[in-house]
Amino acid sequence: MSSRRPLLLAARILGVFLVLSVAPAATATAAGHPRPPAAPTVSEGEVMPHLRALQEIADRNGGNRAHGTQGYADSVAYVRHALDRAGFRTELRPFSYGGAAGYSLIADWPGGDPDHVLFTGAHLDSVKEGPGINDNGSGAAAVLTTALRVADAGLKPTRHLRFAWWGAEEEGLVGSADYVRSLSADDRKAIDVYLNLDQAGSKNTRQWLVVHDTEHGESEAQQAFEAWFAARGIATFDIGVGGSDHESFGNAGIPSSGFSTGISDCLHEACDNLANVDPQTETTSTNALLGVVWQLAATAPATARH
Ligand SMILES: [Zn+2]
């Protein structure tokens, strides 16, 4: 072995080291704008514990988490505790329905442009007949996981990020409709788009059903979801509007999107339990939401909506 070889090797290793250490820092595009940070992905071990917690809450409260029950109150407390610890500003929005007090949980991530709000939500209540783990613990857990990842990353979004867990959806979109009614015209205009997840972990899902806001056209959010799934070879189906809390936003002139993984055999029954959720589907749904939230958080439209 010649004496030059170790030196060459060292130079080569140093070269590789320099390339590796420079590459991650080179995040500027040709135009000189910083590139948004890549979205994180989660594994089922990060999402499923939230569903187990909601199942346990139902188990110790008569088998459900419905509007007006202790099971719902405990569900809100569970989600709120996690958000408060992570640094969100949380508040309860009370309403009254069917002779019972109800409330939705709203969480704001500090920072971002308050005139461009990216709003993501899911209903947290179940029907009285069952624990509501796919409908809609699955959506609630995906939204919670996404919010907690925003905090973990210390994300500094261009848009302001707001999250919601709605009460009394099963009674007719009551919590979300009440919230939207409480907004001023300026508040409504400040919401760029609302993203909804309802039933995100259905078993035997072959395609993801993407909400198409027919009144406001194909939103940037719908395009972003479709692109995310297409890039992974996952089939999607346009389900139009209707059926969940995004309707409350759409009715108030706020663009919306979101998705569902379809109706399960156990919908609104006692068997909508932890076994009624496919962990892989739930994880894919969560990663789709993470991808789209990360993408939309980093961009703001050139013109405001009027
Ligand atoms: Zn639902």
XYZ file of C-alpha atoms in Angstrom, residues 11-171:
161
model
C -9.872 13.225 0.943
C -12.596 11.094 -0.566
C -14.287 10.544 2.801
C -13.982 14.252 3.521
C -15.515 14.989 0.105
C -18.463 12.734 0.784
C -18.828 14.262 4.222
C -18.846 17.774 2.747
C -21.482 16.858 0.146
C -23.649 15.219 2.799
C -23.393 18.118 5.184
C -24.024 20.771 2.535
C -26.958 19.068 0.811
C -29.589 19.395 3.545
C -28.836 23.101 3.924
C -29.369 23.772 0.200
C -33.095 24.346 0.533
C -33.408 27.444 -1.641
C -35.130 27.156 -5.006
C -33.773 28.759 -8.165
C -35.976 31.791 -7.480
C -34.365 32.153 -4.074
C -37.471 31.314 -2.066
C -36.989 28.937 0.824
C -38.410 25.524 0.093
C -41.019 24.323 2.611
C -39.753 21.661 5.002
C -40.598 18.111 3.972
C -43.688 16.701 5.682
C -43.002 14.135 8.378
C -44.536 10.681 8.176
C -45.792 8.684 11.132
C -46.109 4.972 11.804
C -49.125 3.238 13.303
C -47.449 3.248 16.726
C -47.954 7.009 16.849
C -51.617 7.093 15.746
C -53.229 3.981 17.207
C -52.617 4.825 20.904
C -55.066 7.733 20.528
C -57.713 5.304 19.273
C -57.000 2.921 22.152
C -57.448 5.836 24.570
C -60.825 6.724 23.022
C -61.897 3.064 23.203
C -60.971 2.978 26.906
C -62.956 6.178 27.484
C -66.027 4.568 25.889
C -65.479 1.343 27.866
C -65.629 3.124 31.208
C -68.588 5.329 30.203
C -71.279 2.897 29.149
C -69.838 2.074 25.734
C -70.145 5.396 23.941
C -68.792 8.953 23.646
C -72.004 10.663 22.531
C -73.090 14.321 22.823
C -74.099 15.216 26.366
C -72.314 12.254 28.013
C -69.279 11.815 30.268
C -67.704 9.785 27.463
C -67.704 12.880 25.271
C -66.389 15.085 28.092
C -63.539 12.632 28.714
C -62.738 12.511 24.982
C -62.416 16.306 24.857
C -60.277 16.305 28.019
C -57.942 13.703 26.493
C -57.393 15.657 23.261
C -57.154 19.029 25.000
C -54.569 17.805 27.508
C -52.283 16.599 24.701
C -52.649 19.899 22.815
C -52.079 22.091 25.877
C -48.891 20.200 26.725
C -47.673 20.682 23.145
C -48.083 24.480 23.248
C -51.429 25.045 21.494
C -53.890 27.732 22.589
C -57.053 25.748 23.219
C -60.602 26.845 23.937
C -64.006 25.222 24.287
C -66.906 26.557 22.227
C -70.091 25.787 24.155
C -73.505 25.256 22.622
C -76.705 23.631 23.727
C -78.563 20.936 21.835
C -81.362 18.539 22.692
C -81.474 19.715 26.280
C -77.790 18.974 26.864
C -74.702 21.173 27.005
C -72.270 20.500 24.203
C -68.981 21.965 23.107
C -66.345 21.828 20.416
C -62.603 22.051 21.045
C -60.641 24.634 19.036
C -56.833 24.750 19.021
C -54.615 27.438 17.511
C -50.943 27.024 16.725
C -49.298 30.386 17.527
C -47.978 32.211 14.460
C -48.809 32.404 10.775
C -50.907 34.961 8.912
C -54.266 35.344 10.721
C -55.833 36.519 7.446
C -54.964 33.167 5.845
C -56.152 30.361 8.079
C -55.674 26.689 7.243
C -58.372 24.982 9.302
C -58.437 21.220 9.914
C -61.089 19.347 11.862
C -62.942 16.156 12.714
C -65.928 15.339 14.879
C -65.140 13.820 18.244
C -68.576 12.613 19.302
C -69.964 9.125 18.702
C -73.567 7.994 18.459
C -75.145 6.579 21.644
C -75.160 3.073 20.155
C -71.397 2.563 20.155
C -67.873 3.823 20.902
C -67.406 5.483 17.499
C -63.808 4.453 16.962
C -63.821 4.565 13.164
C -66.674 7.111 13.141
C -64.939 9.245 14.123
C -62.157 8.469 16.557
C -60.132 7.732 13.433
C -60.494 11.253 12.024
C -60.024 12.834 15.449
C -56.823 10.825 16.036
C -55.411 11.705 12.602
C -56.037 15.411 13.216
C -54.541 15.187 16.727
C -51.453 13.369 15.450
C -51.006 16.045 12.781
C -51.358 18.882 15.296
C -48.847 17.266 17.653
C -46.372 16.857 14.781
C -46.753 20.566 13.965
C -45.722 21.265 17.566
C -42.889 18.704 17.504
C -41.472 20.319 14.390
C -41.838 23.817 15.830
C -43.445 24.596 12.476
C -43.407 28.250 11.438
C -46.233 28.220 8.898
C -47.004 30.985 6.421
C -50.694 30.461 7.091
C -52.185 30.385 10.550
C -53.052 26.821 11.607
C -56.265 26.096 13.472
C -57.626 22.683 14.434
C -61.041 21.632 15.721
C -62.723 18.606 17.264
C -66.463 19.086 16.806
C -69.246 18.193 19.189
C -72.661 16.792 18.241
C -71.859 16.079 14.592
C -73.981 12.971 14.882
C -76.957 15.129 15.898
